[in-house]
Coordinates of C-alpha atoms in Angstrom, one line a residue:
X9 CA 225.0 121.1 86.4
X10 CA 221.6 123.2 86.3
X11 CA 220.4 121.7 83.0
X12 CA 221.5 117.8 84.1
X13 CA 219.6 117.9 86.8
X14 CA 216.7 119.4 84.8
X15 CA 217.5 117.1 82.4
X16 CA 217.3 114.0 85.1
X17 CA 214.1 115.4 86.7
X18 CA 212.3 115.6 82.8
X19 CA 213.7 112.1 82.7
X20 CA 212.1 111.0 86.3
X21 CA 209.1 112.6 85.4
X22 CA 208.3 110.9 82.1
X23 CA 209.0 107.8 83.8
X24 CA 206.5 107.8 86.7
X25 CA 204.2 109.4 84.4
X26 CA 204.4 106.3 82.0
X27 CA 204.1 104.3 85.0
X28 CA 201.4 105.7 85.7
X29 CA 199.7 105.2 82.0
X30 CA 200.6 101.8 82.1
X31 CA 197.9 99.4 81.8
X32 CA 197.1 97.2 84.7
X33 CA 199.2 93.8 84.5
X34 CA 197.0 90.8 83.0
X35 CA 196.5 87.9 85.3
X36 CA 195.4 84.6 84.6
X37 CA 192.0 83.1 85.9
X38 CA 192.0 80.1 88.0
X39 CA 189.0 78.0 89.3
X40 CA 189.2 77.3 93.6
X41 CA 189.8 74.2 92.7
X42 CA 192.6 74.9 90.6
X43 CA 193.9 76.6 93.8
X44 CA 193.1 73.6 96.3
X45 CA 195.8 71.8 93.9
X46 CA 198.8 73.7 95.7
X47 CA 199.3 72.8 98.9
X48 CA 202.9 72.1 99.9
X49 CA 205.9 74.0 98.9
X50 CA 206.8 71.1 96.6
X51 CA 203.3 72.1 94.7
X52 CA 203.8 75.7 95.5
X53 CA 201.4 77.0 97.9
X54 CA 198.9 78.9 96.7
X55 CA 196.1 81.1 98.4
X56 CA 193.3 83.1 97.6
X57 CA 192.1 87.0 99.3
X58 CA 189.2 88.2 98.1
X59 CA 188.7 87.3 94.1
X60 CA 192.6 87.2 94.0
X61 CA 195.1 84.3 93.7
X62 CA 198.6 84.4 95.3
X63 CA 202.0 82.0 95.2
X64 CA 203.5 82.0 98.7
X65 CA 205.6 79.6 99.0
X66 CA 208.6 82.0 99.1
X67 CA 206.9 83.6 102.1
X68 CA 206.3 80.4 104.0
X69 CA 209.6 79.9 105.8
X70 CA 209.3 84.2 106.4
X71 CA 205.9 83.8 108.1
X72 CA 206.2 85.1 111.5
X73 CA 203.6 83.1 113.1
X74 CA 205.7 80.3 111.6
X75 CA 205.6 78.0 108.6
X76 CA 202.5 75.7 110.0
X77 CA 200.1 78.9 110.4
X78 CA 200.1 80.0 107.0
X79 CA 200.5 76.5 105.8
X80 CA 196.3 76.1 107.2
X81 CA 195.1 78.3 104.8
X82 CA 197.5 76.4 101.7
X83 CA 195.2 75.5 98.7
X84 CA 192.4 78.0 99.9
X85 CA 191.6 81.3 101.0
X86 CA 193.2 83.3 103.9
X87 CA 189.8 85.1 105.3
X88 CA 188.8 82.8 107.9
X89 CA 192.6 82.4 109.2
X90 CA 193.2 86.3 109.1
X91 CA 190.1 87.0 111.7
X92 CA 191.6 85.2 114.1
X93 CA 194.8 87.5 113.9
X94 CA 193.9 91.4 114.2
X95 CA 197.4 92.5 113.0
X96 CA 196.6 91.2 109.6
X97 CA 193.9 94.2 108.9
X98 CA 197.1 96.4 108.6
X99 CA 197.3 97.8 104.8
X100 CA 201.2 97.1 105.0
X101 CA 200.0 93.7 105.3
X102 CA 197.9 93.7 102.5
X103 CA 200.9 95.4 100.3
X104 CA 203.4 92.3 101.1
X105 CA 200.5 90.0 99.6
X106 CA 200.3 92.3 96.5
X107 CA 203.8 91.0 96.0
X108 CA 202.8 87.3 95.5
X109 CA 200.1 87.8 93.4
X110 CA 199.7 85.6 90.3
X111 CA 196.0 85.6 89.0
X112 CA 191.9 85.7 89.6
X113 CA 189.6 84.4 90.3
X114 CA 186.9 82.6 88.0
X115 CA 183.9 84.7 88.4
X116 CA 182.0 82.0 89.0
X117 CA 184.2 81.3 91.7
X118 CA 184.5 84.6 92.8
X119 CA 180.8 84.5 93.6
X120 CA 180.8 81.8 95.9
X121 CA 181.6 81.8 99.6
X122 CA 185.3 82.0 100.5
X123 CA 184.6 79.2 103.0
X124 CA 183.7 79.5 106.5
X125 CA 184.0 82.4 107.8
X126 CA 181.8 82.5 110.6
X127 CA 183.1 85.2 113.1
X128 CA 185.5 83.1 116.0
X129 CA 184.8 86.1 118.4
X130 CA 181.0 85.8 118.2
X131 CA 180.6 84.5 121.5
X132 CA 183.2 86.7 123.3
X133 CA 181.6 88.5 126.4
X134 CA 180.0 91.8 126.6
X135 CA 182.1 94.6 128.0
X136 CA 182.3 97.9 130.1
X137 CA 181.5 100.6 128.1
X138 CA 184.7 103.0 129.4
X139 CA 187.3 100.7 128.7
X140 CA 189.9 102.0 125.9
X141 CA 189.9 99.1 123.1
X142 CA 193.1 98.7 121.7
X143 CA 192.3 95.8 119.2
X144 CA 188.4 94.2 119.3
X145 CA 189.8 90.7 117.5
X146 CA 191.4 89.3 119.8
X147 CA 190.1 92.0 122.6
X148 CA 192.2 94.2 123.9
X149 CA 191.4 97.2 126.3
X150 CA 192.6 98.9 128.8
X151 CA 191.0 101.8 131.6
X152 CA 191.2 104.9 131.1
X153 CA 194.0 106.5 133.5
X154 CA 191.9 108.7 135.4
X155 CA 190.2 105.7 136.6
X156 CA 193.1 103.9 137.6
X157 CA 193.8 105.3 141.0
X158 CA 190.6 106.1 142.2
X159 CA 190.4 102.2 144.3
X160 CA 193.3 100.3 145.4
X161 CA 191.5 97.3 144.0
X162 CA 190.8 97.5 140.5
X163 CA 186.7 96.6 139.7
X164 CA 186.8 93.2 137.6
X165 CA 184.7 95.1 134.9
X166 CA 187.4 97.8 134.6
X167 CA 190.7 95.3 134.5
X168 CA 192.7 95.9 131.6
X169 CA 191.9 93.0 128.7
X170 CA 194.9 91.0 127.3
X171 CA 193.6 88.5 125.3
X172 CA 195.3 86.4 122.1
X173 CA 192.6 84.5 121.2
X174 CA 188.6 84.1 121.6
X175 CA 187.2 83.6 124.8
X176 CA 186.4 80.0 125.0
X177 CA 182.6 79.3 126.3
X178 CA 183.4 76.9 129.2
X179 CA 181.0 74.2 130.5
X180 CA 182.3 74.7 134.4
X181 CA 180.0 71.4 135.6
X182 CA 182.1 69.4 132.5
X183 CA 185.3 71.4 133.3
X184 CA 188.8 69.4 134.1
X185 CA 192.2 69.9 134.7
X186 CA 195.0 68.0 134.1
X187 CA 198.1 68.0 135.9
X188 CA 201.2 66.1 134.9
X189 CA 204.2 65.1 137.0
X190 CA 207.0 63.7 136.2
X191 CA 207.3 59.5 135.9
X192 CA 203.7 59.7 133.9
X193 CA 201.8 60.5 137.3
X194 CA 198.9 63.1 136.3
X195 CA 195.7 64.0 138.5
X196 CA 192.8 65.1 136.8
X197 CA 190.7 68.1 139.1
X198 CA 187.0 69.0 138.5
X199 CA 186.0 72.9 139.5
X200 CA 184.2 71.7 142.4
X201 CA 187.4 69.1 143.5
X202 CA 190.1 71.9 143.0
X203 CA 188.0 74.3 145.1
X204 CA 187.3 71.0 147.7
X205 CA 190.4 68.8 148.0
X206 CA 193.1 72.4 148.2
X207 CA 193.1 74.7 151.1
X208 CA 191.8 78.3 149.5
X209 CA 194.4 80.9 149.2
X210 CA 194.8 84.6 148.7
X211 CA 196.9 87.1 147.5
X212 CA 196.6 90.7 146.2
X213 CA 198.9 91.5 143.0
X214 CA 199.4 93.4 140.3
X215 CA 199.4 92.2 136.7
X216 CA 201.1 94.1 134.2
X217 CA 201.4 93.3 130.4
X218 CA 205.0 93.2 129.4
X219 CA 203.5 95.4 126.2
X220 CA 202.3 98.4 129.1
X221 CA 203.4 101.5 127.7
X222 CA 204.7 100.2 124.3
X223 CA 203.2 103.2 122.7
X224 CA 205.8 105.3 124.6
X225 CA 208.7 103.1 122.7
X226 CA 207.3 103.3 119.3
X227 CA 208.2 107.3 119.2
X228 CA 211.6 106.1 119.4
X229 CA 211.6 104.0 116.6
X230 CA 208.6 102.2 115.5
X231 CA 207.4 98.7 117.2
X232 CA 205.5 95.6 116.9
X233 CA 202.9 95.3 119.0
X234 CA 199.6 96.5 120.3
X235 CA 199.8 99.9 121.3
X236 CA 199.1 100.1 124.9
X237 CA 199.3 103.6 126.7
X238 CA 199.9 103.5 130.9
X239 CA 196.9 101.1 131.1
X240 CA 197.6 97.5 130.8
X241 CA 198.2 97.4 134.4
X242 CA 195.6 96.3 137.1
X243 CA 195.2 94.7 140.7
X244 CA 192.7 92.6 142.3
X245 CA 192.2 89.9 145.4
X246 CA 192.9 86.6 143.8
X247 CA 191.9 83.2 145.3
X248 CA 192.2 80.1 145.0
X249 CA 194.8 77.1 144.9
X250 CA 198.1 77.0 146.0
X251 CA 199.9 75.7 143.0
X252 CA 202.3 74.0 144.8
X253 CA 199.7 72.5 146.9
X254 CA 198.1 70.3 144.0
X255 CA 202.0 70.0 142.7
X256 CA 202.3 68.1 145.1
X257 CA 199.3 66.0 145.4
X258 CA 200.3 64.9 141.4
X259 CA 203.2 63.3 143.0
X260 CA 205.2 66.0 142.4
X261 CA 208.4 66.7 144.6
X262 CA 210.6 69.7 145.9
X263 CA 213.7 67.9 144.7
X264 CA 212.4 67.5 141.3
X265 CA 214.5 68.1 138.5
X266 CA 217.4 68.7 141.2
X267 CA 220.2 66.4 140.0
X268 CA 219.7 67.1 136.5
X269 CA 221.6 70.1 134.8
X270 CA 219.3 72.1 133.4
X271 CA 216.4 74.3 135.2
X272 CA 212.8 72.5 135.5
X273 CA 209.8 74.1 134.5
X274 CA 206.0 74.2 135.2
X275 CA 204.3 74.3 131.8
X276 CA 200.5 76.0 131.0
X277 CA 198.4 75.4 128.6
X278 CA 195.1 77.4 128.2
X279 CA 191.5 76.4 126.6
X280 CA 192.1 78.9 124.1
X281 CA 193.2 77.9 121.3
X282 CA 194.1 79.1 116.8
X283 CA 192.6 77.7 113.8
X284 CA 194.9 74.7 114.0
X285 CA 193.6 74.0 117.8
X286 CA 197.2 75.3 119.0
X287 CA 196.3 76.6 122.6
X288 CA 197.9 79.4 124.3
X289 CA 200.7 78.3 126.5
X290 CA 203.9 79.9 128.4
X291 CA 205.3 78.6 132.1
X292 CA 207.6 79.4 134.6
X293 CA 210.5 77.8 136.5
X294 CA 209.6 75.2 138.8
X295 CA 211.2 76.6 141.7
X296 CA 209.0 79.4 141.3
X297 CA 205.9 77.2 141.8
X298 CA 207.2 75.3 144.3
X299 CA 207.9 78.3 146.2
X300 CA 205.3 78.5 149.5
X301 CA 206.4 82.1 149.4
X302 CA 206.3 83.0 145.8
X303 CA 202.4 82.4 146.0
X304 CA 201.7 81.3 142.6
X305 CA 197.7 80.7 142.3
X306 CA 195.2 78.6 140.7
X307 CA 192.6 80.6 140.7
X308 CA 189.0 80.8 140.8
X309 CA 188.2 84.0 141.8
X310 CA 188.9 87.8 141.7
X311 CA 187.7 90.2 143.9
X312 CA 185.6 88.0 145.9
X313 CA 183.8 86.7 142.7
X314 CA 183.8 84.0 140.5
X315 CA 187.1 84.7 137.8
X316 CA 184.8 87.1 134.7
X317 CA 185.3 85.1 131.3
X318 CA 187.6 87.9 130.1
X319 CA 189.9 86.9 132.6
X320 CA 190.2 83.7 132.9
X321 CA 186.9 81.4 133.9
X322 CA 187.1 78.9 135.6
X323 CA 190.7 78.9 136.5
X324 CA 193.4 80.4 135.5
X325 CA 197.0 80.8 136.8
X326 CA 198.6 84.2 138.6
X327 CA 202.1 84.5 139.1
X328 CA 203.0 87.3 141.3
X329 CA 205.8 89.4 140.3
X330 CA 205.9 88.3 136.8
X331 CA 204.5 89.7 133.4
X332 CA 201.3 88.7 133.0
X333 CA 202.1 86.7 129.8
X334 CA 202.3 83.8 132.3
X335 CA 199.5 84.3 134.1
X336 CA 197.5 81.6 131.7
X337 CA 193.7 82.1 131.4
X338 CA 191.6 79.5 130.8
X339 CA 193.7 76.8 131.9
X340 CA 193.2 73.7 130.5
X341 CA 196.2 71.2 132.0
X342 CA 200.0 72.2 134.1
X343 CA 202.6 70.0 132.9
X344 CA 206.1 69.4 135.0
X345 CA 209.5 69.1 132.1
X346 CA 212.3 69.8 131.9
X347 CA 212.3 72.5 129.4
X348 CA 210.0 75.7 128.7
X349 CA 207.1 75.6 127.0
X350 CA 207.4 74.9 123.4
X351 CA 204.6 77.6 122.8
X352 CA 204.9 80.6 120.2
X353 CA 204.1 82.9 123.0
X354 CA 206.9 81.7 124.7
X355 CA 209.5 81.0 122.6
X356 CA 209.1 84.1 119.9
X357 CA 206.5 86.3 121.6
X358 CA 207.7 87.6 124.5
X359 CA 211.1 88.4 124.1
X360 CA 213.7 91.3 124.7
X361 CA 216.7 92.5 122.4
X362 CA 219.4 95.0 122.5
X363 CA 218.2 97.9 121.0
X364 CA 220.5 97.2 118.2
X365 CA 218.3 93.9 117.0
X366 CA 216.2 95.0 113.9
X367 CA 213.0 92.8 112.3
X368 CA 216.2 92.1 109.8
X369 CA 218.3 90.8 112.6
X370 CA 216.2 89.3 115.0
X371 CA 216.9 85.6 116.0
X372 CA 213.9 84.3 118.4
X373 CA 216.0 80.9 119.3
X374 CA 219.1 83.1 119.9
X375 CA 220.3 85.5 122.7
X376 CA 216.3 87.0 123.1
X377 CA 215.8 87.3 127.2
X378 CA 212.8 86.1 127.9
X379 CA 210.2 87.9 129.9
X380 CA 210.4 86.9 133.7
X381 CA 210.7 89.1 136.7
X382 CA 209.6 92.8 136.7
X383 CA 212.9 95.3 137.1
X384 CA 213.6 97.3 140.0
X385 CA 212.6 100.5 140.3
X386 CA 209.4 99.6 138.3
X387 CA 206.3 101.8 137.2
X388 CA 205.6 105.2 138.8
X389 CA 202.1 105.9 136.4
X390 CA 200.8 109.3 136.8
X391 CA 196.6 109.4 136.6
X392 CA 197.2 112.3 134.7
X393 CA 196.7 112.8 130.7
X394 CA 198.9 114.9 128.6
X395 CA 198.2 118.3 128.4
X396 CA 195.6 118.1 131.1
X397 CA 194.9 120.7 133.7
X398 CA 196.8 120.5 137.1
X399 CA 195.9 120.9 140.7
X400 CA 197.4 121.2 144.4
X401 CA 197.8 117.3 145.0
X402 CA 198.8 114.1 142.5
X403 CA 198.7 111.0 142.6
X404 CA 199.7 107.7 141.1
X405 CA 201.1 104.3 141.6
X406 CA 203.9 102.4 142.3
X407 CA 205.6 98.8 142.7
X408 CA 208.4 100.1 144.9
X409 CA 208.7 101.7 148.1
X410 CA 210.2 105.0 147.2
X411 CA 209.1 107.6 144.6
X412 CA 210.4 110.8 143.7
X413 CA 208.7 113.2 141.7
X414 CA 210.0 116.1 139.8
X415 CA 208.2 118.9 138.5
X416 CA 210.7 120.5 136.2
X417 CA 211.6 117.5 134.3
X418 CA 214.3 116.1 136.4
X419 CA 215.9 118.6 137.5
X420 CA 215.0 119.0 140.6
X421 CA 213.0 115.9 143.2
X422 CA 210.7 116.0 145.7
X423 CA 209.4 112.2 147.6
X424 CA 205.9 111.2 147.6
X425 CA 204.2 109.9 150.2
X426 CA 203.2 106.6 149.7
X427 CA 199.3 105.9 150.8
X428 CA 199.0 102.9 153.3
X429 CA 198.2 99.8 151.8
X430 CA 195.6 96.9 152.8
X431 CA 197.0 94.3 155.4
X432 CA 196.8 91.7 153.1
X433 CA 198.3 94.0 150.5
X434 CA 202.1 92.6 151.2
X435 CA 204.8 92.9 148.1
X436 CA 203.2 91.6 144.9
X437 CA 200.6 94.9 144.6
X438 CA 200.8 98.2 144.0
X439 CA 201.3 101.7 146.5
X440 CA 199.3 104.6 146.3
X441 CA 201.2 107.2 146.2
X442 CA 200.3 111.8 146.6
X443 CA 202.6 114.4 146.2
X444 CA 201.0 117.9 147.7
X445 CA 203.3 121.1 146.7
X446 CA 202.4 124.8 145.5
X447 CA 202.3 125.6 142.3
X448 CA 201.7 129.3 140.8
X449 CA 198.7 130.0 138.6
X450 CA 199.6 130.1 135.0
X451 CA 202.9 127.7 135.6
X452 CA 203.7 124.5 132.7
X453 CA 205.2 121.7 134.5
X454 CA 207.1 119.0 133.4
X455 CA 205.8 116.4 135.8
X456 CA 208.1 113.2 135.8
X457 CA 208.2 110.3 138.6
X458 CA 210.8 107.7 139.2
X459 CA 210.5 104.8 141.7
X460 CA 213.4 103.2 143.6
X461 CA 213.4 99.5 145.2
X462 CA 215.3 98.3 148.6
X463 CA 218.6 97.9 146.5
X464 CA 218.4 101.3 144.5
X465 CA 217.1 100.4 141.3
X466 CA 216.0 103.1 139.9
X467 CA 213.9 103.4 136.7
X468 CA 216.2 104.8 133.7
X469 CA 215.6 108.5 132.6
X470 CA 214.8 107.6 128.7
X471 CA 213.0 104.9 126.7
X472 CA 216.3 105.1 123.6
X473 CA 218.6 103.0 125.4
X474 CA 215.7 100.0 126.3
X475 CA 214.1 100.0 122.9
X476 CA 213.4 96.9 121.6
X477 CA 212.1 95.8 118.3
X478 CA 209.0 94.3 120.5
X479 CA 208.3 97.2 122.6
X480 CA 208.4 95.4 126.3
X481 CA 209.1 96.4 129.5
X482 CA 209.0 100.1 128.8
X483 CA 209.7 101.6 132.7
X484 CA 211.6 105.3 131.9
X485 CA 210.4 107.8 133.7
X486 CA 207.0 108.8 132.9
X487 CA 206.9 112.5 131.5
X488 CA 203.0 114.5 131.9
X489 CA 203.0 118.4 130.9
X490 CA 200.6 120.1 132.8
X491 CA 199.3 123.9 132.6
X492 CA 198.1 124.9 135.9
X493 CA 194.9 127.8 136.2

């Protein structure tokens, strides 16, 4: 047995060290325009990276930005697509590519430009120096915890970033909306008009990225998805119009949609927009923005200013209670059907699975839940960082009205008290909450919180059982070791 496997091993060896010796395959030159000739999969599709030349037409139905992304870039090269999508800069990316490769560049053709490639995020605004950048194309930031909890009201300049696309430079004297109803009614508002013709509106909410915490799921198993720590979560004093208010002046009813069998929706689409001019969109039920008490906002301005261009100027939509993947910046026209929104955001993006679905299994079109309300028992966020030094009182935030707070790891609960909140704070914002209780010198705690709604939901105790291959909606309890001196 000894000398077969020494045998196999001298046999393993030799082979990766011929492998190794092996000269570097041969490929074919080609001329750009050579490329440019294979365009459609009945051509084959070919691209070009760099000086190199690649068939993908096998990969086009695989794409998952879908078949008309990649299709842009068919018959030339893939730079100026790829900066508009930071996940391509991954080198597993680069790796699958390697796959298709199938020759060169001329050199004279290598020399020249690859096209345009003028940076799309050129104009994007300037930003506050403490935020914690989790992607820069399209930018993505959040605050840093300890910053968090210091104001009930998060400062504009300190609101976590969740953009998918540039910042578009809007002209706000040129600006217009369009809102469609159903029967081919449509309004079209001007800034000035919407801020005229509606009566103005407030509310104080919380938005939360349906990513917030994904970085806590991905030591499960590994996800998709921008890494967010316990950041991606912010509130503010929004104002502006009552959706339902200019609804309603498009012609649209509260019976809409009522006889039929399906659920209406309100559709958004933002000024943002891909290579291809695709805008980001998403919506919500109808019933939702017809709702007087659901509050959902047109707004123009946060925190008693006008909206920042990171989030949203002139007008963007905030739907209380709901993931802020519906909360569309930038909006560009509201649209009344009587299905979703068609958008990639919507209908691939932005989707739950049982922990069971795998990037092998996934269907987007299938049983996927899409992201809507937030659970009970949500978000009990400790200021804290891991491994930080303790003290007598902590404090953190919550969306419910009870939280209990542990500091063995569970096995033993304490409530916080949960700080007043502003008059006008009501139920779409967050609660202060502080826990005082005596700790000895020298002690390691295991610092955990749960929150608990009006009906006993209560935030599960581990993130294994609500993995999901996307990494949203990660609410277990939040776990922060702490040495106390």
């Amino acid at each position: 047995v000894l000398a077969a496997l020494l045998g196999l091993g001298a046999v393993l060896a030799y082979g990766e060290r011929r492998r190794r010796a092996a000269p570097a395959p041969q490929y074919p030159r080609y001329t750009r325009a050579e490329v440019a000739r294979h365009r459609t999969p009945g051509d084959s599709v070919w691209v070009t990276y760099g000086t190199e030349v690649f068939d993908v037409t096998d990969f086009v139905e695989l794409h998952p930005g879908g078949p008309d992304k990649i299709l842009l870039a068919a018959g030339g090269p893939l730079e100026p697509f790829w900066a508009l999508y930071a996940v391509h800069s991954q080198p597993h990316v680069l790796e699958l590519l390697r796959d298709y490769k199938v020759g060169e560049l001329n050199p004279e053709d290598a020399a020249l430009p690859a096209g345009d490639t003028e940076d799309p995020f050129a104009g994007d605004p300037p930003r506050h120096p403490a935020l914690r950048v989790n992607s820069l194309k399209p930018f993505n930031a959040e605050p840093p915890p300890e910053l968090l909890t210091q104001s009930f009201l998060t400062p504009n300049e300190l609101f976590f970033t969740r953009n998918h696309l540039p910042v578009p430079a809007v002209e706000p004297g040129s600006y217009r909306l369009r809102v469609e109803a159903p029967g081919g009614r449509a309004l079209s508002l001007s800034l000035a008009e919407l801020r005229r013709r509606f009566p103005k509106h407030e509310v104080t909410a919380t938005l939360q990225c349906a990513g917030n915490r994904r970085s806590e799921m991905s030591r499960v198993r590994p996800v998709k998805g921008l890494a967010w720590d316990i950041g991606a979560i912010s509130t503010a004093r929004w104002g502006g119009a009552r959706l339902r208010d200019v609804l309603l002046a498009a012609g649209v009813r509260d019976n809409t949609g009522g006889d039929s069998d399906g659920e209406w929706h309100v559709c958004f689409e933002g000024l943002d927009t891909d290579a291809s001019g695709t805008p980001y969109g998403a919506s919500i039920p109808l019933k939702r923005a017809l709702s007087a008490d659901a509050e959902v906002l047109l707004a123009y301005e946060m925190n008693g200013q006008e909206l920042p261009r990171d989030h949203g100027f002139p007008v963007r939509v905030v739907v209380p209670g709901v993931v802020g993947a519906r909360s569309v910046k930038w909006l560009r026209s509201v649209a009344v059907s009587p299905t979703e929104s068609p958008s990639h955001w919507q209908q691939n993006d932005y989707k739950g699975f049982c922990p069971s679905t795998d990037w092998d299994s996934v269907d987007f079109g299938g049983k996927g839940a899409g992201m809507g309300k937030w659970g009970g028992g949500k978000r009990g966020e400790w200021e804290q960082r891991d491994g930080e030094r303790g003290r007598d009182g902590k404090n953190g935030v919550s969306l419910s009205p009870q939280v209990d707070v542990s500091l063995d790891g569970g096995r033993t609960w304490r409530p916080a008290e949960l700080c007043p909140r502003p008059e006008h704070a009501r139920g779409w914002a967050w609660a202060l909450w502080e826990l005082r209780a005596p700790v000895p010198a020298g002690a390691r705690l295991d610092i955990v919180c749960k929150a608990v709604d009006r009906s006993y939901n209560v935030q599960p105790d581990t993130v294994g059982p609500i993995w999901n291959l996307r990494g949203v909606l990660s609410n277990a309890w939040h776990h922060v070791p702490v040495t106390v001196t």
